[in-house]
Every structure is written in structure tokens, then in C-alpha cells.
PDB file of C-alpha atoms in Angstrom:
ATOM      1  CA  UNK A  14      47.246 -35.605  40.630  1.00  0.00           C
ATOM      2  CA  UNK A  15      44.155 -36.625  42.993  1.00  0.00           C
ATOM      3  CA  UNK A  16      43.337 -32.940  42.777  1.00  0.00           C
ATOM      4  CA  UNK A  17      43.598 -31.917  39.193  1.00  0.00           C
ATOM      5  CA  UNK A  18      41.343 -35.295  38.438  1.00  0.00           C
ATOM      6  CA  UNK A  19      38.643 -33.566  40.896  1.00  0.00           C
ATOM      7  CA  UNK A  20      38.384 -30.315  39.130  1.00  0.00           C
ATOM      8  CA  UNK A  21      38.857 -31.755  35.650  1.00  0.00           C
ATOM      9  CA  UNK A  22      35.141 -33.857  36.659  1.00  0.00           C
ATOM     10  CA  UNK A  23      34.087 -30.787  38.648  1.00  0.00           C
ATOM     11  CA  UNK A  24      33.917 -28.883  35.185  1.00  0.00           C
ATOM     12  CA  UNK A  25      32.513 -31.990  33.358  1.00  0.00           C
ATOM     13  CA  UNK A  26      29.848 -32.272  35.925  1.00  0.00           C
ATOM     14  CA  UNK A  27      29.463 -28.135  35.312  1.00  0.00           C
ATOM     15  CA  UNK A  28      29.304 -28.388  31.576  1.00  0.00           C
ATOM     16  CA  UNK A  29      27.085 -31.483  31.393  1.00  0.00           C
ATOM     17  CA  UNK A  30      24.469 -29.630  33.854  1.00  0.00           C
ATOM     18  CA  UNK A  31      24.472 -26.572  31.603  1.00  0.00           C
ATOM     19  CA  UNK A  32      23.901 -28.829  28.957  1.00  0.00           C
ATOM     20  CA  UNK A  33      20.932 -30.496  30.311  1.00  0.00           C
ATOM     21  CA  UNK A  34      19.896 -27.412  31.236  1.00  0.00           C
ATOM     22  CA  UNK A  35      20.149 -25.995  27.834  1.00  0.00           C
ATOM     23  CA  UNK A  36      18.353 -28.766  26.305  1.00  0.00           C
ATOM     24  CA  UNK A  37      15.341 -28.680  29.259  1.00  0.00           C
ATOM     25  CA  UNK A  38      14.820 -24.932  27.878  1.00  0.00           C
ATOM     26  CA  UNK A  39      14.461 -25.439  24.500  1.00  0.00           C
ATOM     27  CA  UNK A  40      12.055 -28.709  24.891  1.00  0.00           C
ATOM     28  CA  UNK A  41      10.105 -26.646  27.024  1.00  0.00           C
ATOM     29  CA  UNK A  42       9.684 -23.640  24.902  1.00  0.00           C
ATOM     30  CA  UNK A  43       9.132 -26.211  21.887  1.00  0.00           C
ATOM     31  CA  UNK A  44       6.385 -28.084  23.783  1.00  0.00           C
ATOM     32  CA  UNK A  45       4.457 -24.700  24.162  1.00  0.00           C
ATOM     33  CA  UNK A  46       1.381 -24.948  21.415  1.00  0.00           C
ATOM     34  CA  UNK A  47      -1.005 -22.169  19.533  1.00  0.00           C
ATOM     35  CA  UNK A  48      -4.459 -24.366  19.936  1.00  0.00           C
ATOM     36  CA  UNK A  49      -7.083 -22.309  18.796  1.00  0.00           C
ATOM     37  CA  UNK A  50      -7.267 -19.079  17.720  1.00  0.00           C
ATOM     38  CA  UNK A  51     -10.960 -17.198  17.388  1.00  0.00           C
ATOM     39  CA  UNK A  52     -11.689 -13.365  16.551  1.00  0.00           C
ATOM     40  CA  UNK A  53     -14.041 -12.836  19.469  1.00  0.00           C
ATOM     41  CA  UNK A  54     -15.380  -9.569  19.057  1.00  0.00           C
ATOM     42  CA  UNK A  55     -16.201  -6.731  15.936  1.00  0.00           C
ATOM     43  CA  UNK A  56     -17.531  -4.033  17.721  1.00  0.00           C
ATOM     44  CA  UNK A  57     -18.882  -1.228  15.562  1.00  0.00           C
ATOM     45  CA  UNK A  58     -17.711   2.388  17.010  1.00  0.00           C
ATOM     46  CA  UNK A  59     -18.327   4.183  13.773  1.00  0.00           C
ATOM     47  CA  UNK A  60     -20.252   3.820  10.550  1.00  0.00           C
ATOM     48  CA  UNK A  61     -16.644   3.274   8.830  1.00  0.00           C
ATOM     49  CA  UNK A  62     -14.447   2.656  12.105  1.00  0.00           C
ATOM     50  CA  UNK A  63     -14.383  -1.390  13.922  1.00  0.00           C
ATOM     51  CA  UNK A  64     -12.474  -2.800  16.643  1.00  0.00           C
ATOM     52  CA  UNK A  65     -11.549  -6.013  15.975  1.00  0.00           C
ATOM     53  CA  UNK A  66     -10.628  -8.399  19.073  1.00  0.00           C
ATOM     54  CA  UNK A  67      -8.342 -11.725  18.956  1.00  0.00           C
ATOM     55  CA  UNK A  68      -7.916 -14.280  21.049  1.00  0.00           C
ATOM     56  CA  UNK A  69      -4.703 -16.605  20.832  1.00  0.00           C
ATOM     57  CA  UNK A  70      -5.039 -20.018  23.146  1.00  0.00           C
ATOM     58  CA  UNK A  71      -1.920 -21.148  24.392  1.00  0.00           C
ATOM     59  CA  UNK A  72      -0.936 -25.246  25.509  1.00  0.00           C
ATOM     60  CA  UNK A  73       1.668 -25.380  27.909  1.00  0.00           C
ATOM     61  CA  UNK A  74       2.405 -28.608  29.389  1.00  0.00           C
ATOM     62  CA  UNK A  75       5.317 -27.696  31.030  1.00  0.00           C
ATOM     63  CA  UNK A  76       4.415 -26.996  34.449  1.00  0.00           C
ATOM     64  CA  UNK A  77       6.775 -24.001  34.274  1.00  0.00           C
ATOM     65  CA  UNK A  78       5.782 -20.305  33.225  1.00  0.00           C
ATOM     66  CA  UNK A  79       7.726 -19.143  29.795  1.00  0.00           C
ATOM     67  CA  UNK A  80       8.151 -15.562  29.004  1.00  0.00           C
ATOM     68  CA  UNK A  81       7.397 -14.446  25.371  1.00  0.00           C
ATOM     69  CA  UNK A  82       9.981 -11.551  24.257  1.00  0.00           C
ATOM     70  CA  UNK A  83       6.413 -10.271  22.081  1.00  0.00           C
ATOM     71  CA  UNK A  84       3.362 -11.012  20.101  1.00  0.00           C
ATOM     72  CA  UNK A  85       3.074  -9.540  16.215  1.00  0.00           C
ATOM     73  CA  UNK A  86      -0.248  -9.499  14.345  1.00  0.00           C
ATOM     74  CA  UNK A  87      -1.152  -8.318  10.930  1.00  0.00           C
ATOM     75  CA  UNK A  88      -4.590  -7.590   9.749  1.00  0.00           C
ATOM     76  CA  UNK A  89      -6.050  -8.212   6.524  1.00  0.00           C
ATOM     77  CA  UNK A  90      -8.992  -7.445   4.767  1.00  0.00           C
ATOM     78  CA  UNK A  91      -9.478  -9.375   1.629  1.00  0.00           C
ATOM     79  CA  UNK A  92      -5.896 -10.081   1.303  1.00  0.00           C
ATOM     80  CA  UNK A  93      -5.660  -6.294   1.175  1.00  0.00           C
ATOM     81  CA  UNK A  94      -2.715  -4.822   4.375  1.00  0.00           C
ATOM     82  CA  UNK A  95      -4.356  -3.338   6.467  1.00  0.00           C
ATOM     83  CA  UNK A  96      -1.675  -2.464   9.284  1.00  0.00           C
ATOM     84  CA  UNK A  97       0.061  -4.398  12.530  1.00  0.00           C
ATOM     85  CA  UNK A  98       0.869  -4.269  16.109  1.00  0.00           C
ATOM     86  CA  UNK A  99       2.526  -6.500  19.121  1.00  0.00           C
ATOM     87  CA  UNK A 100       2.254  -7.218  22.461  1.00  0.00           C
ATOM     88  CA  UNK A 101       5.470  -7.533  24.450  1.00  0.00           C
ATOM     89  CA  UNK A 102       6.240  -9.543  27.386  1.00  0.00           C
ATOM     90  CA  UNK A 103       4.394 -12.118  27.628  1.00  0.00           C
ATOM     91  CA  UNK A 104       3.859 -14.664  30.077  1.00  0.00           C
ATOM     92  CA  UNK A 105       2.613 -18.276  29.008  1.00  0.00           C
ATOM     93  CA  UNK A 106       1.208 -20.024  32.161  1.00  0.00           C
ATOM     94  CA  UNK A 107       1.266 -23.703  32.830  1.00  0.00           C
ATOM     95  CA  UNK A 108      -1.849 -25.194  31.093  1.00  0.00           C
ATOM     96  CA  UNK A 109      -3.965 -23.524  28.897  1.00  0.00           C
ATOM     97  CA  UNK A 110      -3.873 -20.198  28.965  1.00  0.00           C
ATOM     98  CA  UNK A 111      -4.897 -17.390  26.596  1.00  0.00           C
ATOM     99  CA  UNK A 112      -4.197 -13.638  25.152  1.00  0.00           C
ATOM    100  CA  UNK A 113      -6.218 -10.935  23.600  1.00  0.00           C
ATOM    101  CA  UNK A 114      -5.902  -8.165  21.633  1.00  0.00           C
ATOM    102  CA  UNK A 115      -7.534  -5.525  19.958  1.00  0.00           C
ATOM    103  CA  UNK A 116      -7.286  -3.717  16.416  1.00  0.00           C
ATOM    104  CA  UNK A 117      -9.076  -0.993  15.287  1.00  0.00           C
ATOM    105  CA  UNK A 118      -9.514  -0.323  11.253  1.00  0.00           C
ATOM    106  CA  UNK A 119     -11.011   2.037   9.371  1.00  0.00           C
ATOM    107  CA  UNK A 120     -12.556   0.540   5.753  1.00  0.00           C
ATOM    108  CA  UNK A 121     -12.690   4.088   4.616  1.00  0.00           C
ATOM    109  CA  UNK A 122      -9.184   3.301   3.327  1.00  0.00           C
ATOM    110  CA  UNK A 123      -9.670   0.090   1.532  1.00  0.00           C
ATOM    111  CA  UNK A 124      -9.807   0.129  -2.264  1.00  0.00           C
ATOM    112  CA  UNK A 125     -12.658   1.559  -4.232  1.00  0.00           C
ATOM    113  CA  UNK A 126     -13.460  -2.450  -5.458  1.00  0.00           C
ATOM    114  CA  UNK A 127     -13.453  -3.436  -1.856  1.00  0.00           C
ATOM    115  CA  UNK A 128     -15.457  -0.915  -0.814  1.00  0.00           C
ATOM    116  CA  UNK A 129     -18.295  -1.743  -2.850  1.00  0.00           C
ATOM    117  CA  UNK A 130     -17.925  -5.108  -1.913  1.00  0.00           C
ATOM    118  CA  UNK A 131     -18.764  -4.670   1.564  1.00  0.00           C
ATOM    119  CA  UNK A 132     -21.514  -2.052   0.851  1.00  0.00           C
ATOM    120  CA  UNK A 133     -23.223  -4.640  -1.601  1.00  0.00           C
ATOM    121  CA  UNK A 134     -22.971  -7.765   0.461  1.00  0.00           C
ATOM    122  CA  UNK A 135     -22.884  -6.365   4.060  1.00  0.00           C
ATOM    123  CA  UNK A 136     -19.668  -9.185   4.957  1.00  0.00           C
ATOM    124  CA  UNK A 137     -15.937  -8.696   5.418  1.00  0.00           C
ATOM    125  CA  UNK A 138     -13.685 -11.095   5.805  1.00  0.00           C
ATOM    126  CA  UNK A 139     -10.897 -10.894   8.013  1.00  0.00           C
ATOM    127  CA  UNK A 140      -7.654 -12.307   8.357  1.00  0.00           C
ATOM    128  CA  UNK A 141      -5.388 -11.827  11.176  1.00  0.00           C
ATOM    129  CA  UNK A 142      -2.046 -13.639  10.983  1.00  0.00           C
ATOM    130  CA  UNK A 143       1.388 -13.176  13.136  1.00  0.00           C
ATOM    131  CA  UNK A 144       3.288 -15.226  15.493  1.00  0.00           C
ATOM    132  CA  UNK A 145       5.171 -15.429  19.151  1.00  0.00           C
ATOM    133  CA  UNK A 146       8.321 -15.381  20.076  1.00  0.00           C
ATOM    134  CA  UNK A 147       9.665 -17.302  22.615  1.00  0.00           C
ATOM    135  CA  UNK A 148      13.175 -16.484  23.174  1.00  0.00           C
ATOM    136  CA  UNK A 149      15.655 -19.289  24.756  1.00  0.00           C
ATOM    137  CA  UNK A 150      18.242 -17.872  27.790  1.00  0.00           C
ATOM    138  CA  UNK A 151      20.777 -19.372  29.113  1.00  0.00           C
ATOM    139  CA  UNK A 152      20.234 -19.399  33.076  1.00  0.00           C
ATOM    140  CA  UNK A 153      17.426 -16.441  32.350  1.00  0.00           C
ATOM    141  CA  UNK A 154      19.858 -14.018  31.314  1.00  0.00           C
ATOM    142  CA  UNK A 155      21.554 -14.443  27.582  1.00  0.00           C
ATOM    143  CA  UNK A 156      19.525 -15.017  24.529  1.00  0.00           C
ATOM    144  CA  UNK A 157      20.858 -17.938  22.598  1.00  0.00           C
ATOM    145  CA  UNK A 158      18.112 -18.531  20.312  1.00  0.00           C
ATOM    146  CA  UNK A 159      14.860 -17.835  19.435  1.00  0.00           C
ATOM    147  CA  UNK A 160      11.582 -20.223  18.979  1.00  0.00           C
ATOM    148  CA  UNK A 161       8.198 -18.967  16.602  1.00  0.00           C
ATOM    149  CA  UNK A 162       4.905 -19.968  16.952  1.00  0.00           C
ATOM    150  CA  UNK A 163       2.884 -18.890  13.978  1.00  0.00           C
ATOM    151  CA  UNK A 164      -1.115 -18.522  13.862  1.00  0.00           C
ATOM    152  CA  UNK A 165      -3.930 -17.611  11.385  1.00  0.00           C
ATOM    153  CA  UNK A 166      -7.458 -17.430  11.041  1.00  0.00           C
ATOM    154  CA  UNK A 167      -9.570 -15.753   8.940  1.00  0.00           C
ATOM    155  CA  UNK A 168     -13.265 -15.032   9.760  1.00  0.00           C
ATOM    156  CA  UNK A 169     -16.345 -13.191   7.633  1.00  0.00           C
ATOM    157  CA  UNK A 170     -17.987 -10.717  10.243  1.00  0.00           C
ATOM    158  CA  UNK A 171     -21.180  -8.656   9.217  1.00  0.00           C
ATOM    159  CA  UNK A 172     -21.004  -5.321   9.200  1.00  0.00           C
ATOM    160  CA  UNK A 173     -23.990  -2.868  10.514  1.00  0.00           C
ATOM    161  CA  UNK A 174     -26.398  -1.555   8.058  1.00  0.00           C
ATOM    162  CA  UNK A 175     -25.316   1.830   9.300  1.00  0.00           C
ATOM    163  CA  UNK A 176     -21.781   1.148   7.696  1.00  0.00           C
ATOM    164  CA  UNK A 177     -23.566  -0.724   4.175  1.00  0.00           C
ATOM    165  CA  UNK A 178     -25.526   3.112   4.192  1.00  0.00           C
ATOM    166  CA  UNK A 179     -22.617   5.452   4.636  1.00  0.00           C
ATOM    167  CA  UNK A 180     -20.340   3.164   2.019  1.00  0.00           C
ATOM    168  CA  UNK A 181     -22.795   3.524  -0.588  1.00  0.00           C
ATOM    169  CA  UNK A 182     -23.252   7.388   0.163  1.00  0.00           C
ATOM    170  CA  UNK A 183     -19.311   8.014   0.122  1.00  0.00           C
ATOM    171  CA  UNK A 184     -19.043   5.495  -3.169  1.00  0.00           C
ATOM    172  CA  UNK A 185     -22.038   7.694  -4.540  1.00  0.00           C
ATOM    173  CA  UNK A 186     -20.367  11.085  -4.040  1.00  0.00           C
ATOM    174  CA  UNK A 187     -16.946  10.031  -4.251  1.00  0.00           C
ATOM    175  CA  UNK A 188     -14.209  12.405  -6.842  1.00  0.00           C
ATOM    176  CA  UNK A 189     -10.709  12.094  -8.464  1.00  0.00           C
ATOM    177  CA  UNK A 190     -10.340  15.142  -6.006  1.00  0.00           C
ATOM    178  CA  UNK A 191     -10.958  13.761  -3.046  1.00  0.00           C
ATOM    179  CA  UNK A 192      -9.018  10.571  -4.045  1.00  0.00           C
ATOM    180  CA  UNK A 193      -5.857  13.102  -4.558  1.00  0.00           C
ATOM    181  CA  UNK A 194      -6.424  14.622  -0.927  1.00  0.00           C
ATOM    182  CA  UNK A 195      -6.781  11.408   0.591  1.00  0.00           C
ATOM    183  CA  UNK A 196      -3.091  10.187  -1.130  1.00  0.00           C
ATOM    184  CA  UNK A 197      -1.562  13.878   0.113  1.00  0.00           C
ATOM    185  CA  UNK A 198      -2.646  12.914   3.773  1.00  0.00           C
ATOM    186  CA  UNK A 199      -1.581   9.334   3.467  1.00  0.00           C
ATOM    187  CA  UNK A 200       1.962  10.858   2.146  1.00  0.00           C
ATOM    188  CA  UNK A 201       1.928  12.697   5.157  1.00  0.00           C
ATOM    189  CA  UNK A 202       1.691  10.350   7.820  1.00  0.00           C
ATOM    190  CA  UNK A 203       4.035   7.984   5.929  1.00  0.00           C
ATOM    191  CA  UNK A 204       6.731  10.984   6.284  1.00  0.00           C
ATOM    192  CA  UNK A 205       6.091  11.236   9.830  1.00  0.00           C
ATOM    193  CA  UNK A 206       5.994   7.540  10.311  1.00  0.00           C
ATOM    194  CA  UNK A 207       9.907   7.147   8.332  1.00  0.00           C
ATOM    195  CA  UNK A 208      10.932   9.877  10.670  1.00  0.00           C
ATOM    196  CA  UNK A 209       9.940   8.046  13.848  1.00  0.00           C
ATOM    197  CA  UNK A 210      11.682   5.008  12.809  1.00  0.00           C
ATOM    198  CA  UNK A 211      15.236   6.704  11.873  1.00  0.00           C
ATOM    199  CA  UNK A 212      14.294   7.537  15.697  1.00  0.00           C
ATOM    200  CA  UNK A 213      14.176   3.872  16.461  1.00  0.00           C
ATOM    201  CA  UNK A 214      17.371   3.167  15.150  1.00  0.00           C
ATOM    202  CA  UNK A 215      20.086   2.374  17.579  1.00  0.00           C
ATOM    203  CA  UNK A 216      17.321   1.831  20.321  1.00  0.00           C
ATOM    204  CA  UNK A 217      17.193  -2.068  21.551  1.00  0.00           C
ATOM    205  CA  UNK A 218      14.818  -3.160  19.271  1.00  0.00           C
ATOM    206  CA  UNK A 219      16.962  -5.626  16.802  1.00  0.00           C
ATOM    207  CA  UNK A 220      18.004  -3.974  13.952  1.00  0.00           C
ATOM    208  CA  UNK A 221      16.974  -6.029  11.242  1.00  0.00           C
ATOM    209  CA  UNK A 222      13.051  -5.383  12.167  1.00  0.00           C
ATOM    210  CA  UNK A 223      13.896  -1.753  12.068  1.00  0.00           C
ATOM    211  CA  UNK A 224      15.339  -2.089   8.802  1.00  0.00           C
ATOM    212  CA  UNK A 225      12.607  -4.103   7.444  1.00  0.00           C
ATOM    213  CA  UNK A 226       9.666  -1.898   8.574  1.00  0.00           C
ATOM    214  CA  UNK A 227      11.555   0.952   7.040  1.00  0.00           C
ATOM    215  CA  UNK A 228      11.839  -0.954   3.904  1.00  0.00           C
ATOM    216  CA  UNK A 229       8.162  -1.985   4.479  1.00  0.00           C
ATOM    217  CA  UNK A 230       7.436   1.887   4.610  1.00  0.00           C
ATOM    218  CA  UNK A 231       9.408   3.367   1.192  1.00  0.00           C
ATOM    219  CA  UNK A 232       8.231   0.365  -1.019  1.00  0.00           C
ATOM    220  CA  UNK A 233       4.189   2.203   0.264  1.00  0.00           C
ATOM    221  CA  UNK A 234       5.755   5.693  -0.714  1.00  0.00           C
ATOM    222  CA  UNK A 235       6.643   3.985  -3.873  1.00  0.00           C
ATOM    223  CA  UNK A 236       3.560   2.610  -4.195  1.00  0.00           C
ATOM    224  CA  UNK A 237       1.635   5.639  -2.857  1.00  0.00           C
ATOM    225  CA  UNK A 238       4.053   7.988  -5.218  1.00  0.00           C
ATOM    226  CA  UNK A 239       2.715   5.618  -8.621  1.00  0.00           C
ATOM    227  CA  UNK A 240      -1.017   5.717  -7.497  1.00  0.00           C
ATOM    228  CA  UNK A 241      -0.386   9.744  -7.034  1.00  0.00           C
ATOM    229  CA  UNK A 242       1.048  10.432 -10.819  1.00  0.00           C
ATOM    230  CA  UNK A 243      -1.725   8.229 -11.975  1.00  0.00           C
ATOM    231  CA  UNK A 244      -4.247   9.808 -10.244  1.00  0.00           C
ATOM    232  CA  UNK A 245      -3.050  13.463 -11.614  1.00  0.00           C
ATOM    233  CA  UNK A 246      -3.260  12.519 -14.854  1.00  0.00           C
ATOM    234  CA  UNK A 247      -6.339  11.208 -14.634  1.00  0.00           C
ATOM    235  CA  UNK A 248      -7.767  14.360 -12.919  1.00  0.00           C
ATOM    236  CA  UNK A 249      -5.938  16.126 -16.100  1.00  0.00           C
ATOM    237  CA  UNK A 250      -7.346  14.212 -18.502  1.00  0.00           C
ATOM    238  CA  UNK A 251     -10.891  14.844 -17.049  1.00  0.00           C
ATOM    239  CA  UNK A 252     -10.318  18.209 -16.774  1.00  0.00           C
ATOM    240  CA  UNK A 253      -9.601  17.945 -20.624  1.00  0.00           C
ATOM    241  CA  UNK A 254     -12.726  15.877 -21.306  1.00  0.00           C
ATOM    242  CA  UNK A 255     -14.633  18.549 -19.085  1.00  0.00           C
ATOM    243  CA  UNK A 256     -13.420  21.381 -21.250  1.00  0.00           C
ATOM    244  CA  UNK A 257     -14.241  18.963 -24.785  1.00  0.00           C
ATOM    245  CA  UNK A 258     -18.355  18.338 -23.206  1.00  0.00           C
ATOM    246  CA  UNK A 259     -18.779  22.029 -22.650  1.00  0.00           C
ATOM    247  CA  UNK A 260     -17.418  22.849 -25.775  1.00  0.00           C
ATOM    248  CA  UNK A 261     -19.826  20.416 -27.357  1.00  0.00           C
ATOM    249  CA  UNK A 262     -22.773  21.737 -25.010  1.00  0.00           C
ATOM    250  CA  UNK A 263     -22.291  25.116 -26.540  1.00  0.00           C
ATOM    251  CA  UNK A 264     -22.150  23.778 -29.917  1.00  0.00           C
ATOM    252  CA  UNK A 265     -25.549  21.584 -29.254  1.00  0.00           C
ATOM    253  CA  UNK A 266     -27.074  25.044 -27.548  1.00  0.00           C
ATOM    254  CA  UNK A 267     -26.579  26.960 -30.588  1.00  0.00           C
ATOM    255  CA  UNK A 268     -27.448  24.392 -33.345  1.00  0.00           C
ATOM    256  CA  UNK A 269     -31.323  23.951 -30.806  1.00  0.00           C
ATOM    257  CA  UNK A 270     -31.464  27.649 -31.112  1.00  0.00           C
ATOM    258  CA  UNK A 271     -30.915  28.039 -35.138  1.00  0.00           C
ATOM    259  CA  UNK A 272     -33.445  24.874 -35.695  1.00  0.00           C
ATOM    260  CA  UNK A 273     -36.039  26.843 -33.259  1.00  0.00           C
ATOM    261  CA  UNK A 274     -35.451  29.851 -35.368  1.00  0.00           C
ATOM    262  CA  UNK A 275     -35.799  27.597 -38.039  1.00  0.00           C
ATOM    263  CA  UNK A 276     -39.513  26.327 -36.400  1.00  0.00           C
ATOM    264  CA  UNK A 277     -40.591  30.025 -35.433  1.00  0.00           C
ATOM    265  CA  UNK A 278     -40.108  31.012 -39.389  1.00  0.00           C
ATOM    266  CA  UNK A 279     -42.149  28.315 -40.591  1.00  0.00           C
ATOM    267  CA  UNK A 280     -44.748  28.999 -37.931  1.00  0.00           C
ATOM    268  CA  UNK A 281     -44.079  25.375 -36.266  1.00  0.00           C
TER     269      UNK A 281
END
């Protein structure tokens, strides 16, 4: 009797220390704060081509380093996607602490609008926004749940007067044509990027962010596949209008010559 009373409170003691354990975990992976976060560099390395550099300032008042299963970012200029990354594993030191990372665009690819924007006014404004994850284990080992940390901050950066130059050239010379070639290589490197993630799948990466990047992915080639059809008929109905002005600079060539005929016969 004695006995079974001992390892009925030997499990109670057992289940209430993996409780308090349980609970220490989460309220120290929900004490961990985003403080600040700056862009602290825009480094020109092309006309058309920046690297843009983040910094994301951690609060941990723990006393205890807590892993972070990754950090995702997403760039935007003007509202406008421009594209994403992560950095796994991280590790969030007691204290304040901090993480970088860098993202390299290329506003060669922004709309037309946008484009002209930046050319005329010599500013873009940035937005970076993402958050951590901070996953919760069970004596280190099983996942049982997951905290985020979200962030933002959006920042107007000048850009060179080397970039304001070659914008205004490109807008200058810019055609229907190259607009076309530009979608076809964009097509291109959306097929390739579908294929490598039905590669993904079935890799340890949780599903449900594979499945949403591939969704992420067709709704641009639906996207891409409108602006394309568009775009032809445009170039078509150009090409018609093309056709329509030389017809009427043939017309206006001949009616000059009959009224200088005209002019010669008179002795104008």
C-alpha cells in the first residue's frame, strides 16, 4: 500500500515538474522582444542593382539563450513585392542582442509608374516586413508549439544620380518589345522556380509553407500570363496603327507632290 502511494506521488512530482517546465519555456520564449528594427545600409553595386541591409534588435531578459527555428523577410518597394528570404537557426542571446541581413533588388523590374517615380524624385521607399519563429520543445527535443515575433519598418533611401540617369535612359528608349521579352524571361524563371519546389516537397520543411509558396508562385504565372495577352495585343494593335500612319504618310507624300506640281505650273 506504502509502496503504490510512493510511486503514485513519484509520477505527480514527475508530471508537475514537466509542467513547470513547460510553462518556464513558453514565458521565456514570450518574454523575448523585437525592439528596434533599422535598415542600416543601401549600398549601390549597380546603376539599377542595391543591397539592402537590416538589422533586427532582439530583448531577452531571460538569462537563458533561445534558439529561433528561422527568420522570414519580405521586401517591398512602394507596396509593390519585391521578393523574400530567411535566416535559419538562430540563436537569441541573453540581453540585447541583434541580427542582420542582406537583400539585394534590382528596380529594373518594378513597374513602368514606379520607375519614373524614382527617376523623377531620386527616393525609394522601402519596406521590409517578416517575423521569427521561436519554436517551444519539450525537454529540447519535441516541438509543441510555436511563438511569432513580427517586425516592420519602412524607410525612404536616396538613390545615386547614376541610377536617376540610367532610369530615365531605359524609360526613354523603352518598347512593347522589350516589355514582351522581359515577361518571356520572367515566365522562365517562374517555371524553373515551380519545378524546384515540387523538389521541396516531402523534404522537412512543413508542408503547408511549401504549399503556400507554390500557390504564391501560380497566382504570378496567372498574373504574369494576363499582363502577357495584354501586352500582345497591344503590340498587335500598334503594329496595326503602324501600318494605318504609313498608309497615311504615303497618302500625305503624294497629295505634297501633286500641290508642288500644282506650284511648278503656275510658276510659284
Amino acid at each position: 500500500m506504502i509502496k503504490s502511494i510512493l510511486k503514485y506521488c513519484v509520477y505527480i512530482v514527475i508530471i508537475i515538474g514537466v509542467i513547470i517546465y513547460i510553462w518556464w519555456v513558453y514565458q521565456a520564449a514570450t518574454s523575448i522582444k523585437i525592439e528596434d528594427v533599422m535598415v542600416t545600409g543601401f549600398e549601390p553595386l549597380s546603376p539599377f542593382r542595391y543591397r539592402v541591409e537590416v538589422e533586427v534588435v532582439f530583448n531577452n531578459p531571460t538569462g537563458t539563450a533561445i534558439e529561433a527555428e528561422f527568420l522570414i523577410y519580405q521586401v517591398y518597394i512602394y507596396s509593390y513585392y519585391i521578393g523574400e528570404g530567411f535566416k535559419p537557426r538562430l540563436v537569441i542571446k541573453p540581453g540585447m542582442s541583434s541580427e542582420r541581413f542582406t537583400y539585394e533588388l534590382d528596380i529594373r523590374y518594378l513597374p513602368w509608374i514606379m520607375q519614373r517615380t524614382i527617376a523623377e524624385e531620386g527616393v525609394i521607399n522601402v519596406t521590409v516586413t517578416g517575423w521569427v519563429t521561436v519554436p517551444l520543445k519539450a525537454f529540447g527535443i519535441f516541438t509543441w508549439r510555436e511563438v511569432r515575433m513580427p517586425y516592420k519598418i519602412s524607410r525612404k533611401v536616396n538613390v545615386t544620380e547614376a541610377t536617376r540617369n540610367a532610369l530615365l535612359t531605359s524609360l526613354r528608349g523603352i518598347s512593347p518589345e522589350e516589355i514582351l521579352s522581359r515577361m518571356r524571361d520572367l515566365e522562365s524563371k517562374i517555371s524553373k522556380l515551380l519545378e524546384e519546389i515540387s523538389r521541396l516537397k516531402g523534404s522537412l520543411i512543413d508542408p503547408k509553407r511549401i504549399e503556400d509558396l507554390e500557390e504564391r508562385v501560380n497566382t504570378l504565372r496567372t498574373d504574369l500570363d494576363s499582363l502577357k495577352s495584354k501586352m500582345e495585343q497591344l503590340i498587335q494593335m500598334m503594329n496595326t496603327l503602324s501600318s494605318e500612319i504609313k498608309g497615311l504618310e504615303k497618302t500625305l507624300a503624294r497629295l505634297e507632290r501633286e500641290v508642288q506640281e500644282i506650284r511648278e505650273i503656275l510658276g510659284l
